[in-house]
XYZ file of C-alpha atoms in Angstrom:
543
model
C 118.750 132.957 216.946
C 119.327 136.042 219.154
C 122.657 136.918 220.794
C 121.617 135.708 224.297
C 120.475 132.312 222.956
C 123.720 132.001 220.987
C 125.789 132.721 224.117
C 123.863 130.091 226.119
C 124.265 127.471 223.375
C 127.986 128.197 223.022
C 128.391 128.076 226.784
C 126.659 124.687 226.974
C 128.842 123.405 224.127
C 132.067 124.610 225.754
C 131.000 123.229 229.141
C 130.280 119.837 227.599
C 133.769 119.788 226.080
C 135.348 120.781 229.391
C 133.303 118.178 231.283
C 134.392 115.502 228.829
C 138.018 116.450 229.428
C 138.024 117.049 233.166
C 139.899 114.994 235.733
C 137.584 113.227 238.202
C 137.885 114.544 241.734
C 138.430 111.050 243.089
C 141.881 111.067 241.475
C 142.880 114.138 243.427
C 141.230 113.493 246.797
C 141.638 109.716 247.154
C 142.375 110.157 250.870
C 138.791 111.295 251.315
C 137.376 108.750 248.881
C 139.747 105.787 248.649
C 140.514 104.527 245.154
C 142.643 101.370 244.815
C 145.687 101.246 242.559
C 144.766 98.658 239.915
C 147.907 99.167 237.842
C 149.680 95.994 239.002
C 147.266 93.698 237.161
C 148.501 91.610 234.269
C 151.608 89.915 232.952
C 154.720 91.082 234.846
C 152.601 93.632 236.743
C 151.682 95.378 233.486
C 155.293 96.484 233.017
C 156.127 94.201 230.053
C 154.358 93.467 226.779
C 153.258 89.910 226.128
C 156.185 88.020 224.591
C 156.606 86.510 221.154
C 158.101 83.430 222.753
C 161.123 81.682 221.337
C 162.108 78.125 222.136
C 162.252 74.567 220.875
C 159.269 73.972 218.592
C 157.533 70.619 218.900
C 155.072 69.976 216.087
C 152.110 67.856 217.125
C 151.946 66.531 213.571
C 155.139 64.594 214.337
C 153.123 62.596 216.888
C 150.273 61.673 214.571
C 147.950 64.666 214.693
C 146.208 65.131 211.338
C 143.964 68.128 210.903
C 140.718 67.874 208.934
C 140.662 64.062 208.701
C 137.559 63.701 210.878
C 139.347 61.407 213.370
C 139.978 61.995 217.070
C 143.450 63.457 217.726
C 143.433 63.122 221.531
C 145.937 60.267 221.888
C 148.418 61.899 219.523
C 148.019 65.254 221.290
C 148.639 63.634 224.687
C 151.879 62.123 223.366
C 152.966 65.503 222.058
C 152.165 67.251 225.368
C 154.113 64.559 227.257
C 157.121 65.127 225.029
C 156.851 68.885 225.502
C 156.568 68.523 229.270
C 159.782 66.496 229.269
C 161.740 68.938 227.077
C 164.345 71.153 228.741
C 164.236 74.937 228.276
C 161.569 77.013 226.569
C 159.194 74.920 224.490
C 156.464 75.734 221.980
C 153.901 73.057 221.188
C 152.805 73.970 217.681
C 149.360 73.056 216.366
C 148.626 72.973 212.640
C 145.963 74.911 210.793
C 142.643 73.142 210.377
C 140.301 71.183 212.650
C 141.780 69.061 215.428
C 139.414 66.838 217.404
C 139.962 66.663 221.170
C 138.030 64.483 223.623
C 140.441 64.396 226.554
C 142.123 66.938 228.827
C 145.504 68.328 227.834
C 147.332 69.176 231.071
C 150.097 71.769 230.957
C 152.265 70.997 233.982
C 155.504 72.881 233.453
C 156.791 76.434 233.150
C 158.130 78.089 229.985
C 155.536 76.354 227.836
C 153.519 77.850 224.980
C 150.594 76.108 223.279
C 150.395 77.864 219.925
C 147.991 77.511 217.049
C 148.027 79.009 213.585
C 145.450 81.684 214.402
C 141.928 82.018 215.759
C 140.307 82.881 212.435
C 138.812 80.715 209.708
C 142.174 79.656 208.293
C 143.755 79.084 211.686
C 143.672 76.254 214.231
C 140.337 74.900 215.440
C 140.167 72.593 218.452
C 136.798 70.866 218.203
C 135.531 69.097 221.336
C 132.684 66.759 220.307
C 131.528 65.770 223.812
C 131.609 67.454 227.210
C 133.866 66.680 230.165
C 131.135 64.820 232.054
C 132.006 61.796 229.892
C 135.652 61.833 230.963
C 137.209 60.123 233.964
C 136.716 62.202 237.135
C 139.784 64.428 237.642
C 141.546 63.627 240.900
C 142.176 67.325 241.493
C 138.413 67.966 241.719
C 137.759 65.247 244.330
C 137.407 67.800 247.119
C 134.973 69.849 245.024
C 132.880 66.744 244.348
C 132.741 65.982 248.076
C 131.841 69.598 248.856
C 128.975 69.562 246.373
C 127.653 66.328 247.868
C 128.191 67.269 251.529
C 126.327 70.544 251.149
C 123.655 69.003 248.910
C 124.356 71.538 246.190
C 121.496 71.151 243.768
C 119.767 73.264 241.175
C 116.123 73.359 242.175
C 113.560 74.910 239.839
C 110.148 73.544 240.755
C 108.456 75.452 237.949
C 110.674 73.592 235.452
C 110.575 70.201 237.218
C 114.337 70.450 237.873
C 116.029 69.046 240.957
C 119.525 68.109 239.831
C 122.945 67.974 241.514
C 125.468 70.660 240.667
C 128.072 69.699 238.105
C 131.745 69.759 239.086
C 132.283 71.533 235.767
C 129.903 74.430 236.453
C 132.880 76.600 237.451
C 135.921 74.285 237.151
C 137.775 72.287 234.526
C 138.719 72.755 230.897
C 140.035 70.778 227.937
C 143.261 72.797 228.213
C 144.182 72.761 231.914
C 147.230 74.231 233.617
C 148.095 72.629 236.934
C 150.783 71.502 239.331
C 150.122 67.795 239.956
C 148.980 67.103 243.492
C 148.329 70.749 244.335
C 144.863 71.777 245.391
C 142.876 73.746 242.851
C 140.758 75.502 245.453
C 139.974 75.263 249.164
C 136.514 73.899 249.891
C 136.635 71.843 253.100
C 138.536 72.502 256.322
C 139.530 68.883 256.785
C 141.608 68.886 253.591
C 143.450 72.087 254.401
C 147.132 71.079 254.261
C 149.758 72.374 256.620
C 151.296 75.110 254.481
C 154.998 75.621 254.047
C 155.239 78.468 256.557
C 157.605 81.341 255.740
C 156.739 84.177 258.135
C 154.182 85.437 260.614
C 152.701 88.833 259.694
C 151.429 91.167 262.407
C 150.731 94.479 260.693
C 150.449 96.422 257.445
C 148.234 99.206 256.077
C 145.720 99.015 253.239
C 147.183 100.405 250.040
C 150.772 100.256 251.340
C 153.663 97.891 250.628
C 155.391 97.295 253.974
C 154.424 94.530 256.393
C 155.819 93.661 259.799
C 156.920 90.041 260.213
C 158.424 87.609 262.690
C 159.556 83.980 262.702
C 160.958 84.374 259.191
C 162.080 81.133 257.495
C 163.905 80.776 254.164
C 162.463 83.972 252.711
C 164.450 85.992 250.187
C 164.034 88.935 247.828
C 162.393 87.886 244.574
C 160.247 85.143 246.097
C 156.628 84.897 244.963
C 154.633 83.826 248.022
C 151.064 83.910 249.283
C 149.868 86.261 251.990
C 146.989 84.708 253.938
C 144.615 86.368 256.431
C 142.166 84.411 258.582
C 138.992 84.839 260.564
C 139.340 82.590 263.612
C 137.055 84.679 265.826
C 133.660 83.571 264.547
C 130.684 85.595 263.415
C 131.939 88.770 265.107
C 135.496 88.473 263.837
C 137.270 91.791 263.481
C 138.421 90.971 259.948
C 134.807 90.781 258.751
C 134.154 94.303 260.009
C 137.389 95.521 258.429
C 136.726 93.726 255.150
C 133.363 95.504 254.727
C 134.311 98.765 256.489
C 131.256 98.695 258.716
C 128.856 98.865 255.761
C 125.185 98.076 256.202
C 125.444 94.580 254.739
C 124.950 91.130 256.249
C 127.930 88.788 255.772
C 127.041 85.133 255.191
C 128.113 82.164 257.297
C 131.046 81.092 255.102
C 132.889 84.104 256.521
C 133.250 82.233 259.836
C 132.387 78.561 259.286
C 135.812 77.656 257.843
C 138.407 79.150 260.212
C 141.275 77.116 258.716
C 140.731 78.598 255.264
C 142.148 82.078 254.575
C 139.425 84.644 253.977
C 141.780 87.065 252.210
C 144.759 85.956 250.149
C 147.199 87.754 247.931
C 150.122 86.492 245.863
C 153.022 88.883 246.465
C 156.600 89.401 245.340
C 159.166 90.185 248.032
C 161.199 93.239 246.958
C 163.027 94.090 250.214
C 163.788 92.514 253.576
C 165.038 94.774 256.371
C 164.838 93.166 259.781
C 161.209 92.795 260.748
C 160.033 94.886 257.783
C 159.308 93.267 254.428
C 158.385 95.246 251.330
C 156.052 93.650 248.800
C 155.656 94.860 245.232
C 151.866 95.174 245.271
C 149.753 97.107 247.786
C 147.722 95.414 250.503
C 143.979 95.149 249.852
C 143.113 95.478 253.548
C 145.046 96.388 256.679
C 146.555 93.580 258.763
C 146.016 93.235 262.497
C 147.385 90.626 264.917
C 143.983 88.951 265.335
C 143.983 88.034 261.630
C 146.846 85.566 262.278
C 148.270 86.506 258.905
C 151.153 84.573 257.403
C 153.344 84.229 254.348
C 153.410 80.721 252.897
C 154.930 79.017 249.893
C 152.878 79.310 246.700
C 153.652 76.669 244.091
C 153.039 77.871 240.569
C 154.096 77.764 236.928
C 155.736 80.698 235.134
C 155.657 81.903 231.542
C 152.856 79.696 230.272
C 151.091 80.892 227.136
C 148.045 79.742 225.161
C 147.598 81.591 221.891
C 146.206 81.762 218.342
C 143.512 79.081 218.659
C 139.778 78.689 218.095
C 137.733 76.337 220.293
C 134.358 75.068 219.108
C 131.721 72.932 220.802
C 128.444 71.508 219.518
C 125.369 73.494 220.500
C 123.887 70.992 222.932
C 120.591 71.713 224.745
C 120.969 73.722 227.946
C 119.329 71.947 230.881
C 119.754 74.386 233.769
C 122.092 76.667 235.662
C 124.933 74.904 237.563
C 124.410 71.557 235.839
C 126.555 72.352 232.813
C 128.140 69.151 231.421
C 131.569 70.693 230.902
C 132.068 72.187 227.456
C 134.810 74.373 228.943
C 137.768 75.496 226.845
C 140.552 76.613 229.224
C 141.073 76.159 232.969
C 143.964 78.176 234.396
C 145.270 77.156 237.815
C 148.568 77.878 239.573
C 150.110 80.153 236.935
C 151.973 83.440 237.382
C 153.327 85.847 234.739
C 151.472 83.975 232.012
C 148.983 84.751 229.254
C 146.173 83.733 226.927
C 145.801 85.720 223.716
C 144.027 85.626 220.364
C 141.469 82.953 221.222
C 137.914 82.540 219.912
C 135.498 80.256 221.779
C 132.192 79.115 220.257
C 129.264 77.409 222.055
C 131.079 76.773 225.324
C 129.542 76.306 228.757
C 132.456 78.378 230.070
C 135.192 79.864 227.933
C 138.094 80.527 230.292
C 137.929 79.683 234.005
C 140.616 80.620 236.528
C 141.534 79.694 240.101
C 144.687 80.380 242.150
C 146.453 82.460 239.511
C 148.128 85.839 239.656
C 149.524 88.398 237.221
C 148.089 86.809 234.109
C 146.919 88.700 231.016
C 144.016 87.366 228.961
C 143.562 89.460 225.839
C 141.969 89.553 222.387
C 139.295 86.985 223.189
C 135.980 86.432 221.399
C 133.126 84.311 222.720
C 130.177 83.581 220.454
C 127.688 80.957 219.353
C 124.037 80.105 219.873
C 124.539 78.173 223.121
C 123.744 80.026 226.374
C 126.955 79.979 228.428
C 127.517 80.085 232.170
C 130.710 82.174 231.998
C 132.893 83.733 229.295
C 136.133 84.646 231.067
C 135.563 84.521 234.811
C 137.899 85.454 237.637
C 137.523 83.562 240.911
C 140.145 83.146 243.606
C 142.644 85.126 241.537
C 144.731 88.261 242.048
C 145.998 90.943 239.658
C 144.577 89.362 236.498
C 143.973 91.586 233.457
C 141.292 90.646 230.915
C 141.681 92.955 227.933
C 139.752 93.294 224.670
C 137.158 90.601 225.355
C 134.172 90.698 223.004
C 131.080 88.737 224.026
C 128.500 87.976 221.314
C 126.774 84.997 222.960
C 124.137 85.078 225.670
C 125.737 84.280 229.016
C 124.452 83.980 232.580
C 127.461 85.908 233.942
C 129.173 87.659 230.995
C 131.779 89.466 233.122
C 132.164 88.120 236.647
C 134.406 88.727 239.636
C 133.926 85.638 241.762
C 134.882 84.309 245.223
C 138.175 85.710 246.620
C 138.925 87.744 243.465
C 141.007 90.834 244.271
C 142.610 93.665 242.263
C 141.578 92.235 238.885
C 140.629 94.262 235.819
C 138.275 93.860 232.868
C 139.524 96.465 230.400
C 138.203 97.523 226.977
C 135.602 94.747 226.921
C 132.294 94.818 225.018
C 129.099 92.846 225.646
C 126.623 92.655 222.772
C 124.008 90.245 224.209
C 122.135 90.657 227.508
C 124.984 92.396 229.366
C 125.468 91.992 233.101
C 128.393 93.198 235.215
C 128.483 90.519 237.895
C 130.208 90.445 241.275
C 129.657 87.010 242.645
C 130.064 87.271 246.433
C 132.724 85.398 248.398
C 134.820 88.220 249.899
C 135.822 89.526 246.470
C 136.891 93.161 246.704
C 138.715 95.944 244.887
C 138.135 94.851 241.286
C 137.788 97.148 238.279
C 135.418 97.316 235.300
C 137.422 99.654 233.059
C 136.234 101.266 229.826
C 133.496 98.685 229.290
C 130.877 98.987 226.522
C 127.475 97.313 226.864
C 124.521 97.161 224.469
C 121.169 97.142 226.282
C 117.447 97.104 225.595
C 115.599 98.715 228.530
C 112.444 97.116 229.924
C 108.966 98.643 229.751
C 109.840 100.894 232.699
C 112.873 102.239 230.824
C 115.177 100.447 233.258
C 117.853 97.783 232.878
C 119.374 95.375 235.399
C 123.060 95.929 234.648
C 124.739 95.391 238.027
C 124.627 91.748 239.078
C 125.175 90.335 242.543
C 125.329 86.575 242.063
C 126.484 83.887 244.451
C 125.060 81.988 247.395
C 123.665 83.655 250.517
C 126.365 82.097 252.717
C 128.992 84.142 250.822
C 127.101 87.430 250.640
C 127.463 90.387 250.266
C 128.032 90.614 246.530
C 131.368 92.389 246.946
C 133.520 94.276 249.418
C 134.367 97.984 249.338
C 135.965 99.925 246.506
C 134.857 97.889 243.515
C 135.205 100.380 240.680
C 133.382 101.127 237.420
C 135.292 103.540 235.208
C 134.042 105.014 231.930
C 131.084 102.695 231.443
C 129.697 103.229 227.939
C 126.060 102.168 227.612
C 124.538 101.919 224.143
C 120.745 101.831 224.244
C 118.615 100.398 221.466
C 116.004 102.979 220.417
C 116.975 105.631 223.015
C 114.420 108.256 224.065
C 114.602 111.540 225.962
C 113.657 109.781 229.180
C 116.618 108.744 231.404
C 117.345 105.008 231.590
C 117.674 103.600 235.108
C 120.630 101.223 235.539
C 120.132 99.093 238.645
C 120.591 95.694 240.255
C 123.080 95.962 243.138
C 121.623 96.036 246.644
C 124.535 94.776 248.762
C 127.717 96.165 247.213
C 129.203 98.684 249.660
C 131.204 101.770 248.765
C 131.490 101.173 245.026
C 133.223 103.790 242.882
C 131.180 104.616 239.765
C 132.863 107.150 237.511
C 131.596 108.413 234.137
C 128.579 106.342 233.139
C 127.755 107.600 229.657
C 126.404 106.568 226.262
C 123.757 107.437 223.700
C 121.096 108.290 226.295
C 120.775 109.882 229.716
C 121.159 107.571 232.690
C 120.293 107.264 236.334
C 122.163 104.789 238.547
C 120.796 102.911 241.529
C 123.554 101.057 243.380
C 123.421 100.228 247.084
C 124.712 100.881 249.704
C 126.620 104.159 249.758
C 128.250 104.401 246.338
C 130.563 107.186 245.230
C 129.198 108.405 241.883
C 130.915 111.082 239.805
C 130.564 112.494 236.290
C 127.289 110.721 235.569
C 126.302 111.235 231.913
C 129.798 112.433 231.081
C 132.148 110.669 228.692
C 135.671 110.157 229.991
C 137.681 111.235 226.963
C 140.660 112.550 228.913
C 141.212 109.362 230.943
C 139.288 106.592 229.149
C 141.074 103.834 231.093
C 141.815 104.049 234.812
C 144.154 101.058 234.549
C 146.272 102.719 231.834
C 146.254 106.030 233.705
C 147.454 104.449 236.942
C 150.028 102.287 235.164
C 151.586 105.241 233.311
C 151.644 107.270 236.494
C 153.357 104.467 238.419
C 155.943 103.734 235.730
C 156.977 107.389 235.552
C-alpha cells in the first residue's frame, strides 16, 4: 500500500468515526426543520422510574385459585378482583406461579392497583385463555363500537378467498385483563352518543410546541388537574384545522375529518401547572397551534392512576386465522382510561392482539415479548392515546401491524424495540401525528428487486392520510439477511407528510423512499453518539 492510498484509507476511517459521532443538524436548527419534543412520554412524564409497589397483598389462592390443576379459575379470580377493588389504599393482587386458566374478563376499575404474577418466564405465572372473547357476553362498553361496525357495514371482503365477513368488535378492542371506569366511553365512534362533557374552560389560542394557552369561561379548574384538551373541526371539508393539521401538504384528507363535527379531531391529556388570569400553563407542549375557529376546550377526563400489570405470561391456543379484522378476540390486555400507570415484564404467546390501548396517557409499557406460531393483528398498539412509551418490546411472531401508531395517537414513543419476523413500521391514519420510532431494530429479507416494504400506511381511506407532520424515525437499525453490495430500497409510505428520518443504518447500504417531502439526514450512518432521541431529549429537559 503506498502512502497516498494509506492517507485516503485513514481519512475514510476517521471520517466514518466522526460521522458516527456527529450531532444531527435537526437538533441544532429545529426552527428551520421542526422536531417535536417527545421526552414527556411515559410514566410520570418520564421523570420517575417504574415503582416497586407496596400495599396490601391479596392472594388469589385465598379465593380458590389453584394453579396447574387443569380447572378453570375464572370465578375464583373474579372474587379476588372484587375484593381487591373494594380494598382501601394501595393493593396488590398476587397471582401464584404455575398455569391459571381464565375464560372471563378481569376488569380493573380502581386506582392504586397492581396485578402481579410470579414472573413471565417458565417458572412464573401463566394465564392461559382456552377460548376467545367472542364466546363471552357482549361487553356493554363496546355497544357503540358494535353499532358503528353495523351502521357502516364494516366487513372484510376478500373475493379471491371467498371471504365476506363482518368485522369483529375485538379486532382492535377488548382484552382478558381490562382497565376501565364503569360507564365511561372507551372511544368515540358516533356523533349521537357524544355526551355533554364536563366543561372546564374555553381555549382560544396557543402555539405548537409551547405550553401556554389562552382561556375564558374558566370553571372549577386548579393547578394539578389532569384534563383533556379538545380541538374540533366544525367547518366541514375546508375546515382550517385540517389545513393546519397537515401543514398544507400534498395529501388528501378523508371524510372522517369533517363528517363527525361533535367529535374532537385532536385531543391531548394535559396537566395544569399554572393559572394566571386568562393564561394557563400546561406541562406538555401543544401538538398543533390553537385558533378560535377550532372551538377548543378543556374538559374533565376521568381516569385511573397508578395501575400496574406485571410479571405475567399470557398464552392462547394457536387457532386457525380466518382473515384480517375478524379476529375472535384472543387479546391479552386492554388499557383504557389510565394515567401514570404501567405494564412490565409480560410475555404474550399466540394472541390476536397482545396489548391494546385507548384513551390513556403517560403510561409505560416495557420489557414485553410477543411470540408464537399464530399470526397476530397487533402486538402493542397505540390508538387514541397520548404520551405513551413502549420500551424494550421484542416481537418474534408474524404480525399484520407489528408496531402501529393508530387513530388519534400523539406524542407516543416506541423505544429500543426489535422485530424479528416480517417487520413493518405502521402509521394507521386517523389524524395521528408527532409519534416517534426510536432506536428500532428490524430484521428483513429484501424482495427480488432488493427492496423491502418497511413503512406501512394502514387504515381506511376515510381517515387518510397515514399520518400528520413530524412523525420521526431515529436511529433505525436494519439487519439484512444475506446483504450484498447493492443498496436496499426501504419504501412503502406515499401519504405521510414531513416525516423526520434520521440515521437509517445497518449491515448494508440503504436508500429510502418516503413521500411526501421527508427530512432525511445521516442516511447510512449509525447514531452512536445519540442512539435514542427520547433519552437525549429527556436528559436535556431534566437538566
